Structures are given as structure tokens and as C-alpha cells.
DNA sequence: TGCATGTGTTTTGTATACAAGTATACGATG
DNA sequence: CATCGTATACTTGTATACAAAACACATGCA
């Protein structure tokens, strides 16, 4: 019953090139399905069904699930089985606050350290965000925005912090994609403009402005998505 | 040849109570062995040897190793096998900088939010640090210090940030334990005093002081362990 | 001697088999 | 009709078996 829906989700299968570990492809496939909204929160992940959909055995599926569970994308829910995790409002806010605390620092450092190539990478993510906003492609926009923030982090030259921020973005994006109808065309455009301002500061090698604009961006998000931050109304 | 040494490392075996997942105990046992210095950097982790030492099959060992590898405590090194990872100087500095960027914020929040029970937990870690410093027990001191920082993070009420900081502490402590002869009795005492000052600010509910003292502590560490930062001196 | 190659061994990656735990359906009982 | 208990089916956790990759060593050849 669910098997068919999973086969739809993983219609392409995974790259069966023998020299690449299945675990990696399976991990990427499931994570991608979650981040793109093809696997919804609270959906059960049955090892055998996943294995059948992907034409592999349970073993590599288990290892992929182990990692995803450790990253909190999926988790137990009751006694048996793993499910796509649904972030609570509190978790969403905590993760947002975490990035709010870290990203201004990364923007400042990126203004000092970003290479020309890295600036081009960041600009690419920005352009992609514009295109997705125009097409009202929310999932695509979220990925572009995620790439933007992730690449700013990378340009700041601190791998642990950059990884932390990116992983947080992935999880909040999952929340926004599934729960918030809040990400509409106007919101995307505003975010893109704020991103553009940050990139401008990076290009000008102006760390103070970059830091300030990152703070402004976070505050703007808080105001525009205020409903998500209101003290635990429901759920 | 390593089999015997591994059996020494895991002499106690793992808790064999059937209702607890082996994976968890194995994960904890290996991580503990790494953090306490019983497993040294670059030491190979052979699944079958670990399984034999722990009296389980390879399967749960593999899952524990998968998680540890994902957390970067262990990793591939060449073509085959997993090894205890040795942090490069650059990685050590990056992780230190990451915590330097985050911990002042957590100290500030903890001053506002810590419960009396949490303050007592923090004090307990501090007392333990004193005892270990007096006994020149470096590994014990590092754990106590780690607990101190971790509990301050917990008290700040942001799970993702607290987990990030704790995981970073674990990795830098591993570095200090194995590479630095720098953690001597005097250094431990100084750190404990700085920790005590931070705890005082938390008890006084003085967020500004807590934040400032956390920054002071980080700067003090940079100066006292300057040799670890030398080749990369920045800022 | 030095290098290439082949063979045997070790170790991992994947698949499968089996055991144990959990949920569900169904009937018995009040 | 509701509730409980038991049987049954399903899913996971662990063990084992097998295949493929990586390493080590030896041998052959220039």
C-alpha cells in the first residue's frame, strides 16, 4: 500500500554504480525526499519498503536511517519504527535562534575572507532564488536560500560553524515547506533583496555592514514570520 | 595483535541487558574509550575485533561506527577501514573559534534562564574540576570542564546550540588529551577559577558579566595555550 | 636491484536468516 | 457493548553468510 507511494517517491532509484557506497546514495535520496516535501512529517519509514523501492537490501537502508536519525531528520515515535520528524514550534524557534546567533559572525568573517570564486557561488544561489521567486517555486527558493546561507558560511572559513548553520537551515526549511504557507512570492522577493544587500557588503569587503545586514535579515524574518514565533499557540 | 589491547580497553564489556540496544552501549563504549585516551588517534578500528571484544556481532558495531564517523570522531584514512581521527591544528582552531563565537551568548542566556537545579549541576561540574586539578587528573578535568560548558549551554535553553558546543568540547578535549602536554595543574586551576567567576555571574543573574567573563575565559585560553594557535595567529 | 604483476589474505559492503519486540485483530468474558 | 487477554502478523535488532574491494607479500622479469 505504502510501497507504491514510495516507489513514486524514489522512481529514479539510486545510482547503482558499484564503486559508490549505497549508503550514501540512499541517505541522499531520503534526505532529498524529505527536504523537497516528497516525504511528509510523521510518515513512517519502513526499512523493507525503502529497500524494495531502492532495489537494495535492508542493510544499507538501515545505515542511512541511522545517520538521518542522528541528524534528527527522522526519529522514533512510539515503540516501533522511524518516522519523518515534525519539528515542534519550540524546536523551530530554537534552531532559528541558533542561526541568528551565529550568522552575523559568519557574514562578518566572509566579508574578510571570501574568495572571488566564493562570491560568485553566493551570487549564483541568489540568482537562482530570484528565478524561483518569480516562478513561485517555494521548494526551489528554500534550497537557493539555504545555499546562499551555506555558502556565506563556507566563505567565512570555519567548517564546523558552516556545517552547523547549513544543517539548521535544512531543518527550518523542512518546517517552512510543510507547515508554513507563509513563504509566498512577496516574502521570497524581500528575502532575496536582503540577501543581495549582504552580498553587496561582502563584495565591498565591509565586515561591519555584512554583520549588520545579517542581523537585519534575521530581524526581518522574525517580523515577517511573526506568527511562527508567537508563544506556543497551538500544536 | 590489537585484539588483546582492545580486550583490555573494553574489559568491562557492554551492558548485556537484552532490552537495551547494543548499538547505544557500543557507541558509548567506543566514544568513552576515545575521549578518555584509551583509544589513540590513528588507531584502526576493525569491526570484527571490536565485535569480538564486546561479544556482539559486527552489525551493531557497524552502526555505532557509522554514527561516530558521522560525528567525525573516527574516519577513513586511505582506502580501507576506520581510524580514530586526529584533529589537525586547523580543525582544532576552527572548533575553538566556533565555541568562542557561541559560548558568550550561551552564558548570557544562562544568566537569565538557569534554574536553581541547573546552577547546582554546573557547580557540581566545577567541584569535580577542582578535585581533578588537585589530583592532576587531566582526563577527569577535561571531562569536568566539558560538563561545565555543556551544562551552561543546557541552562541557556537552546538545545541545538548546547549540543553543538558540547560536541565541539568533546573534540577539542580529545585533541588536548592526546597532543597537548599543555594541560598541567596550574592551567587547570586557572580554568577552574574562570569557570567559578562565570558561575558567580549566573548566580547573580548578571547576563552582561556572564557574557564578558565567557569572552575573558576564551581569551585566557588562547593566551595560555598560545602555542596551539601560533602557526595560524589570526585577528 | 627495481618495478610490475599475480595470488592469497584481510576487511569491508551487502544480502539474507533468524530472534525478539511491538502493534493489531479478534474472540472471550463481564 | 465495552474491556481485557491472547493469538497473530509485522517490524525491527542482531547474527551470519557471501561477495567485492584493498592490502601484502612473493614471484617473475628487465
XYZ file of C-alpha atoms (C1' of nucleotides) in Angstrom:
530
model
C 0.000 0.000 0.000
C 2.639 2.483 1.012
C 5.065 0.638 -1.142
C 3.571 2.087 -4.275
C 3.790 5.623 -2.958
C 7.382 5.085 -2.007
C 8.109 3.773 -5.447
C 6.735 7.012 -6.776
C 8.959 8.973 -4.427
C 12.059 7.079 -5.432
C 11.072 6.433 -9.018
C 14.565 7.171 -10.268
C 16.080 4.615 -7.966
C 19.580 5.253 -6.740
C 22.827 5.402 -8.622
C 23.741 1.771 -8.921
C 27.394 2.323 -9.786
C 29.031 -0.391 -7.775
C 32.002 1.643 -6.640
C 29.863 4.121 -4.724
C 28.532 3.052 -1.384
C 24.812 2.511 -1.432
C 24.539 4.035 1.983
C 25.498 7.438 0.651
C 23.047 7.420 -2.232
C 20.264 6.128 -0.041
C 20.995 8.751 2.566
C 20.960 11.451 -0.068
C 17.798 10.125 -1.694
C 15.813 10.009 1.530
C 17.072 13.345 2.754
C 16.297 14.896 -0.595
C 12.802 13.433 -0.479
C 12.259 14.943 2.941
C 13.684 18.356 2.058
C 11.699 18.592 -1.137
C 8.496 17.650 0.616
C 8.037 14.295 -1.062
C 8.226 12.574 2.287
C 5.992 14.288 4.787
C 6.375 14.625 8.542
C 5.051 11.694 10.554
C 5.307 9.426 7.584
C 6.685 6.044 8.661
C 9.889 4.799 7.102
C 9.721 1.038 6.859
C 13.086 -0.448 6.125
C 11.869 -3.222 3.901
C 9.689 -0.921 1.840
C 12.524 1.524 1.350
C 14.846 -1.312 0.444
C 12.367 -2.639 -2.099
C 11.781 0.807 -3.604
C 15.501 1.323 -3.997
C 16.342 -2.233 -5.050
C 18.823 -2.841 -2.279
C 18.775 -4.810 0.927
C 17.836 -3.530 4.352
C 21.439 -3.216 5.483
C 22.470 -0.031 3.679
C 18.998 1.396 4.258
C 19.480 0.909 7.969
C 22.790 2.733 7.912
C 21.287 5.659 6.041
C 18.411 5.785 8.508
C 20.857 5.647 11.394
C 22.564 8.797 10.145
C 19.324 10.596 9.381
C 18.059 9.753 12.838
C 21.254 11.047 14.360
C 20.732 14.296 12.441
C 17.179 14.432 13.741
C 15.533 14.428 10.342
C 13.786 11.241 11.363
C 13.208 9.651 14.716
C 11.282 7.096 16.725
C 7.718 7.868 17.572
C 6.241 5.427 19.993
C 7.628 1.974 20.260
C 8.489 0.809 16.802
C 9.815 2.294 13.631
C 11.243 5.557 12.409
C 9.171 8.459 11.136
C 9.910 11.693 9.374
C 10.244 14.124 12.245
C 7.953 17.034 12.550
C 9.579 19.953 14.245
C 7.698 21.392 17.164
C 7.251 25.120 17.220
C 9.781 25.261 20.035
C 12.374 23.347 18.051
C 11.834 25.580 15.057
C 12.373 28.689 17.163
C 15.431 27.241 18.874
C 17.051 26.422 15.566
C 16.195 29.833 14.186
C 17.708 31.480 17.259
C 20.829 29.368 16.907
C 21.403 30.621 13.396
C 20.501 34.130 14.422
C 23.339 33.936 16.937
C 25.891 32.561 14.501
C 25.209 34.009 11.067
C 26.152 37.624 11.763
C 29.575 36.405 12.806
C 29.880 34.333 9.649
C 28.819 37.252 7.465
C 31.491 39.411 9.056
C 34.173 36.822 8.530
C 33.030 36.154 4.977
C 33.453 39.833 4.158
C 37.090 39.475 5.115
C 37.839 36.069 3.684
C 35.582 35.225 0.740
C 37.405 34.471 -2.493
C 36.144 35.783 -5.810
C 35.014 32.292 -6.684
C 33.103 32.015 -3.448
C 31.423 35.352 -4.079
C 30.390 34.044 -7.490
C 28.961 30.918 -5.872
C 26.961 33.050 -3.484
C 25.700 35.195 -6.357
C 24.626 32.066 -8.196
C 22.477 30.983 -5.276
C 20.986 34.462 -5.197
C 20.113 34.428 -8.900
C 18.556 31.032 -8.502
C 16.493 32.405 -5.634
C 15.243 35.193 -7.883
C 14.233 32.743 -10.562
C 12.393 30.561 -8.079
C 10.634 33.536 -6.530
C 9.428 34.611 -9.967
C 8.169 31.097 -10.638
C 6.624 30.850 -7.162
C 8.690 27.704 -6.621
C 8.810 27.598 -2.840
C 10.890 24.438 -2.525
C 13.379 25.750 -5.050
C 13.571 29.091 -3.301
C 14.186 27.486 0.045
C 17.009 25.471 -1.417
C 18.511 28.550 -3.036
C 18.235 30.475 0.200
C 19.793 27.561 2.035
C 22.627 27.502 -0.469
C 23.093 31.233 -0.014
C 23.445 30.978 3.736
C 25.519 27.838 3.479
C 27.927 29.408 1.032
C 28.325 32.530 3.120
C 29.201 30.202 5.973
C 31.672 28.334 3.817
C 33.267 31.590 2.731
C 33.744 32.501 6.379
C 36.238 29.684 6.540
C 35.014 27.864 9.628
C 33.888 24.381 8.717
C 32.136 23.465 11.971
C 30.109 26.658 12.108
C 29.257 26.481 8.422
C 28.078 22.910 8.781
C 26.026 23.778 11.817
C 24.289 26.647 10.052
C 23.602 24.627 6.936
C 22.152 21.742 8.873
C 19.944 24.154 10.777
C 18.748 25.753 7.558
C 17.809 22.356 6.218
C 15.655 21.652 9.207
C 13.924 25.011 9.331
C 13.306 24.848 5.595
C 11.650 21.492 6.090
C 9.398 23.132 8.637
C 8.577 26.084 6.411
C 7.907 23.877 3.430
C 5.487 21.623 5.242
C 3.823 23.837 7.788
C 4.076 27.422 6.758
C 2.045 28.693 3.903
C 3.940 31.798 4.866
C 6.559 31.628 2.144
C 4.797 33.412 -0.680
C 6.125 35.353 -3.654
C 6.389 38.633 -1.806
C 8.275 37.096 1.087
C 10.687 35.419 -1.271
C 11.392 38.681 -3.007
C 12.026 40.512 0.257
C 14.410 37.801 1.398
C 16.240 37.892 -1.897
C 16.688 41.634 -1.581
C 18.107 41.270 1.876
C 20.423 38.559 0.636
C 21.505 40.853 -2.159
C 22.374 43.560 0.359
C 24.515 41.119 2.307
C 26.309 40.028 -0.830
C 26.946 43.677 -1.622
C 28.653 44.126 1.719
C 30.760 41.037 1.117
C 31.840 42.372 -2.266
C 32.695 45.715 -0.681
C 34.763 43.878 1.908
C 32.773 45.651 4.579
C 32.556 43.307 7.568
C 30.610 45.714 9.767
C 27.924 46.178 7.133
C 27.786 42.458 6.442
C 27.288 41.697 10.105
C 24.692 44.431 10.498
C 22.772 43.324 7.406
C 22.757 39.738 8.613
C 21.189 40.918 11.854
C 18.690 42.984 9.919
C 17.818 39.960 7.792
C 17.173 37.830 10.853
C 15.020 40.505 12.438
C 13.115 40.929 9.213
C 12.396 37.210 9.125
C 11.184 37.346 12.699
C 8.774 40.144 11.853
C 7.569 38.748 8.568
C 7.005 35.283 10.024
C 5.870 36.595 13.390
C 3.118 34.037 13.619
C 5.717 31.291 13.792
C 7.356 32.872 16.815
C 4.293 33.605 18.863
C 4.393 31.731 22.155
C 3.155 28.230 21.600
C -0.365 28.973 20.447
C -1.372 25.570 19.148
C 0.234 22.231 18.392
C 47.777 -8.236 17.944
C 45.386 -5.426 18.579
C 42.746 -7.838 19.705
C 44.337 -8.236 23.102
C 44.696 -4.488 23.577
C 41.105 -3.978 22.591
C 40.021 -6.536 25.123
C 41.892 -4.548 27.704
C 40.186 -1.364 26.576
C 36.744 -2.895 26.741
C 37.422 -5.203 29.648
C 34.095 -4.451 31.243
C 32.230 -5.426 28.122
C 28.939 -3.724 27.421
C 25.715 -3.896 29.315
C 24.196 -7.077 28.051
C 20.647 -6.407 29.235
C 18.695 -7.646 26.289
C 16.160 -4.869 26.209
C 18.751 -2.168 25.597
C 20.009 -1.728 22.077
C 23.588 -2.845 21.711
C 24.255 -0.037 19.311
C 23.920 2.560 22.044
C 26.192 0.823 24.514
C 28.777 0.139 21.833
C 28.657 3.729 20.675
C 29.093 4.937 24.233
C 31.874 2.472 24.953
C 33.946 3.411 21.921
C 33.376 7.122 22.356
C 34.306 6.867 26.002
C 37.468 4.987 25.083
C 38.409 7.722 22.647
C 37.617 10.597 24.991
C 39.471 9.036 27.882
C 42.516 8.399 25.748
C 42.273 4.628 25.772
C 41.914 4.621 22.015
C 44.533 6.815 20.427
C 44.378 8.836 17.224
C 45.228 6.911 14.062
C 44.418 3.653 15.755
C 42.484 1.416 13.377
C 39.026 0.214 14.373
C 38.474 -3.228 12.951
C 34.861 -4.252 13.103
C 35.429 -7.882 13.839
C 37.928 -7.164 16.602
C 35.565 -4.701 18.225
C 32.716 -7.168 17.896
C 34.790 -9.905 19.485
C 35.935 -7.649 22.319
C 32.373 -6.686 23.052
C 30.855 -10.110 22.489
C 28.414 -8.988 19.841
C 28.220 -9.315 16.091
C 29.537 -6.856 13.553
C 26.117 -5.398 12.825
C 25.618 -3.217 15.897
C 29.312 -2.351 15.855
C 28.919 -1.051 12.332
C 26.019 1.140 13.339
C 27.945 2.612 16.222
C 30.901 3.266 13.936
C 28.598 4.882 11.399
C 27.457 7.405 13.962
C 30.941 8.051 15.302
C 32.178 8.598 11.780
C 29.351 10.999 11.115
C 30.376 12.909 14.224
C 33.948 12.949 12.971
C 35.417 11.149 15.938
C 36.592 8.471 13.560
C 37.007 8.448 9.825
C 38.519 6.759 6.806
C 42.205 7.175 6.254
C 43.293 5.792 2.962
C 41.321 3.074 1.271
C 40.045 0.712 3.878
C 38.913 0.876 7.442
C 38.056 3.482 10.013
C 40.580 5.067 12.332
C 40.382 7.278 15.369
C 40.656 10.724 13.853
C 43.459 13.015 14.757
C 42.455 16.626 14.568
C 44.682 18.841 12.502
C 45.787 22.064 14.075
C 43.480 23.876 11.715
C 40.492 21.798 12.754
C 41.308 22.345 16.393
C 41.460 26.091 15.928
C 38.245 26.143 13.883
C 36.377 24.288 16.571
C 37.798 26.502 19.267
C 36.752 29.585 17.313
C 33.284 28.162 16.831
C 32.798 27.803 20.558
C 34.393 31.169 21.145
C 31.679 32.635 18.944
C 28.809 30.823 20.623
C 29.602 30.446 24.300
C 29.365 34.102 25.330
C 25.828 34.113 24.005
C 25.015 30.955 25.934
C 26.499 32.357 29.130
C 24.357 35.451 28.764
C 21.211 33.424 28.230
C 22.049 31.068 31.050
C 22.275 34.010 33.443
C 18.678 34.787 32.563
C 17.251 31.306 32.365
C 19.172 28.845 34.533
C 17.091 27.091 37.170
C 18.424 26.534 40.663
C 18.843 22.877 39.851
C 20.830 23.712 36.743
C 23.054 26.034 38.733
C 23.679 23.201 41.155
C 24.578 20.904 38.256
C 27.047 23.466 36.986
C 28.542 23.837 40.453
C 28.937 20.083 40.675
C 30.995 20.027 37.484
C 33.105 22.824 38.879
C 33.773 20.996 42.140
C 34.711 17.909 40.209
C 37.115 20.014 38.182
C 38.762 21.217 41.376
C 39.173 17.697 42.644
C 40.682 16.541 39.358
C 43.027 19.525 39.229
C 44.243 18.722 42.730
C 44.815 15.103 41.708
C 46.462 16.145 38.418
C 43.868 14.001 36.631
C 43.880 15.618 33.205
C 41.276 13.378 31.608
C 38.956 13.856 34.551
C 39.470 17.597 34.500
C 38.708 17.809 30.811
C 35.513 15.904 31.356
C 34.530 18.153 34.232
C 35.297 21.230 32.170
C 33.310 19.789 29.295
C 30.418 19.143 31.636
C 30.653 22.694 32.919
C 30.436 24.215 29.454
C 27.811 21.723 28.374
C 25.625 22.447 31.379
C 25.904 26.197 30.908
C 24.738 25.586 27.354
C 21.880 23.442 28.566
C 20.859 26.107 31.038
C 20.720 28.620 28.206
C 17.743 26.690 26.918
C 18.750 26.246 23.300
C 19.174 22.567 22.527
C 20.868 22.880 19.134
C 23.463 25.375 20.344
C 24.098 23.437 23.524
C 24.613 20.228 21.572
C 26.923 21.961 19.141
C 29.082 23.373 21.913
C 29.242 20.090 23.784
C 30.210 18.143 20.712
C 32.915 20.691 19.980
C 34.242 20.458 23.505
C 34.471 16.715 23.170
C 36.587 17.004 20.099
C 38.917 19.695 21.391
C 39.333 17.794 24.634
C 40.371 14.758 22.654
C 42.984 16.918 20.983
C 44.235 18.370 24.246
C 44.360 14.987 25.904
C 46.380 13.364 23.178
C 48.524 16.125 21.792
C 48.907 18.863 24.335
C 51.047 18.352 27.332
C 49.773 21.845 27.945
C 47.063 20.954 30.423
C 49.001 20.928 33.665
C 47.924 21.546 37.226
C 48.347 25.303 37.062
C 46.330 25.585 33.872
C 43.541 23.514 35.330
C 43.405 25.722 38.381
C 43.245 28.898 36.302
C 40.452 27.475 34.179
C 38.530 26.429 37.247
C 38.813 29.924 38.661
C 37.491 31.419 35.444
C 34.665 28.910 35.463
C 33.907 29.879 39.022
C 33.660 33.522 38.019
C 31.198 32.650 35.270
C 29.094 30.630 37.664
C 29.095 33.598 40.026
C 27.668 35.802 37.312
C 24.999 33.215 36.568
C 24.038 33.078 40.228
C 23.897 36.867 40.340
C 21.635 36.812 37.285
C 24.038 39.186 35.599
C 23.952 38.417 31.872
C 26.423 41.126 30.883
C 29.008 39.874 33.334
C 28.432 36.285 32.302
C 28.948 37.143 28.657
C 32.026 39.220 29.413
C 33.550 36.528 31.610
C 32.957 33.911 28.935
C 34.858 36.081 26.481
C 37.611 36.588 29.035
C 37.799 32.843 29.557
C 38.172 32.194 25.837
C 40.862 34.855 25.514
C 42.647 33.439 28.517
C 42.662 30.013 26.899
C 44.044 31.485 23.713
C 46.883 33.104 25.621
C 47.643 30.207 27.895
C 47.640 27.727 25.052
C 49.165 30.162 22.602
C 51.419 27.515 21.137
C 48.398 25.699 19.812
C 47.332 28.783 17.911
C 50.715 30.045 16.822
C 51.024 28.929 13.210
C 47.624 30.339 12.457
C 47.589 33.513 14.514
C 44.602 35.497 13.364
C 42.744 38.654 14.259
C 68.188 -4.106 -7.957
C 63.841 -2.215 -9.160
C 59.364 -2.489 -10.825
C 55.265 -4.704 -12.256
C 52.084 -8.161 -11.590
C 49.634 -12.005 -9.599
C 47.978 -14.522 -5.709
C 46.470 -15.092 -1.036
C 44.700 -12.793 2.973
C 42.279 -9.400 5.381
C 38.491 -6.395 5.884
C 34.723 -4.134 4.435
C 29.956 -3.832 1.953
C 25.756 -6.063 1.081
C 22.357 -9.661 1.454
C 19.831 -12.881 3.998
C 18.271 -15.573 8.035
C 16.621 -15.709 12.489
C 15.098 -13.930 17.048
C 12.774 -10.605 19.833
C 9.751 -6.950 20.477
C 5.529 -4.259 19.253
C 1.121 -3.423 17.310
C -3.236 -5.212 15.780
C -7.214 -8.144 15.279
C -10.262 -10.999 17.271
C -12.688 -13.567 20.495
C -13.924 -14.387 25.329
C -15.883 -12.508 29.303
C -18.111 -9.348 32.243
C -21.444 -3.141 24.412
C -17.064 -2.381 26.450
C -12.844 -4.324 28.043
C -9.426 -7.362 28.535
C -6.425 -11.180 27.054
C -4.485 -13.893 23.686
C -3.046 -15.079 19.214
C -1.150 -13.435 15.011
C 1.203 -10.624 11.870
C 4.543 -7.145 11.163
C 8.806 -4.705 12.003
C 12.948 -4.104 13.971
C 17.524 -5.815 16.147
C 21.143 -8.984 15.784
C 23.771 -12.666 13.724
C 25.717 -14.877 9.945
C 26.968 -15.761 5.059
C 28.761 -14.311 0.937
C 30.876 -11.005 -2.484
C 33.993 -7.452 -3.644
C 37.489 -4.313 -2.669
C 42.003 -3.282 -0.618
C 46.291 -4.649 1.099
C 50.648 -7.504 1.488
C 53.702 -10.303 0.017
C 56.046 -13.031 -3.215
C 57.412 -14.047 -7.669
C 58.881 -13.069 -12.404
C 61.116 -10.212 -15.497
C 64.005 -6.426 -17.264
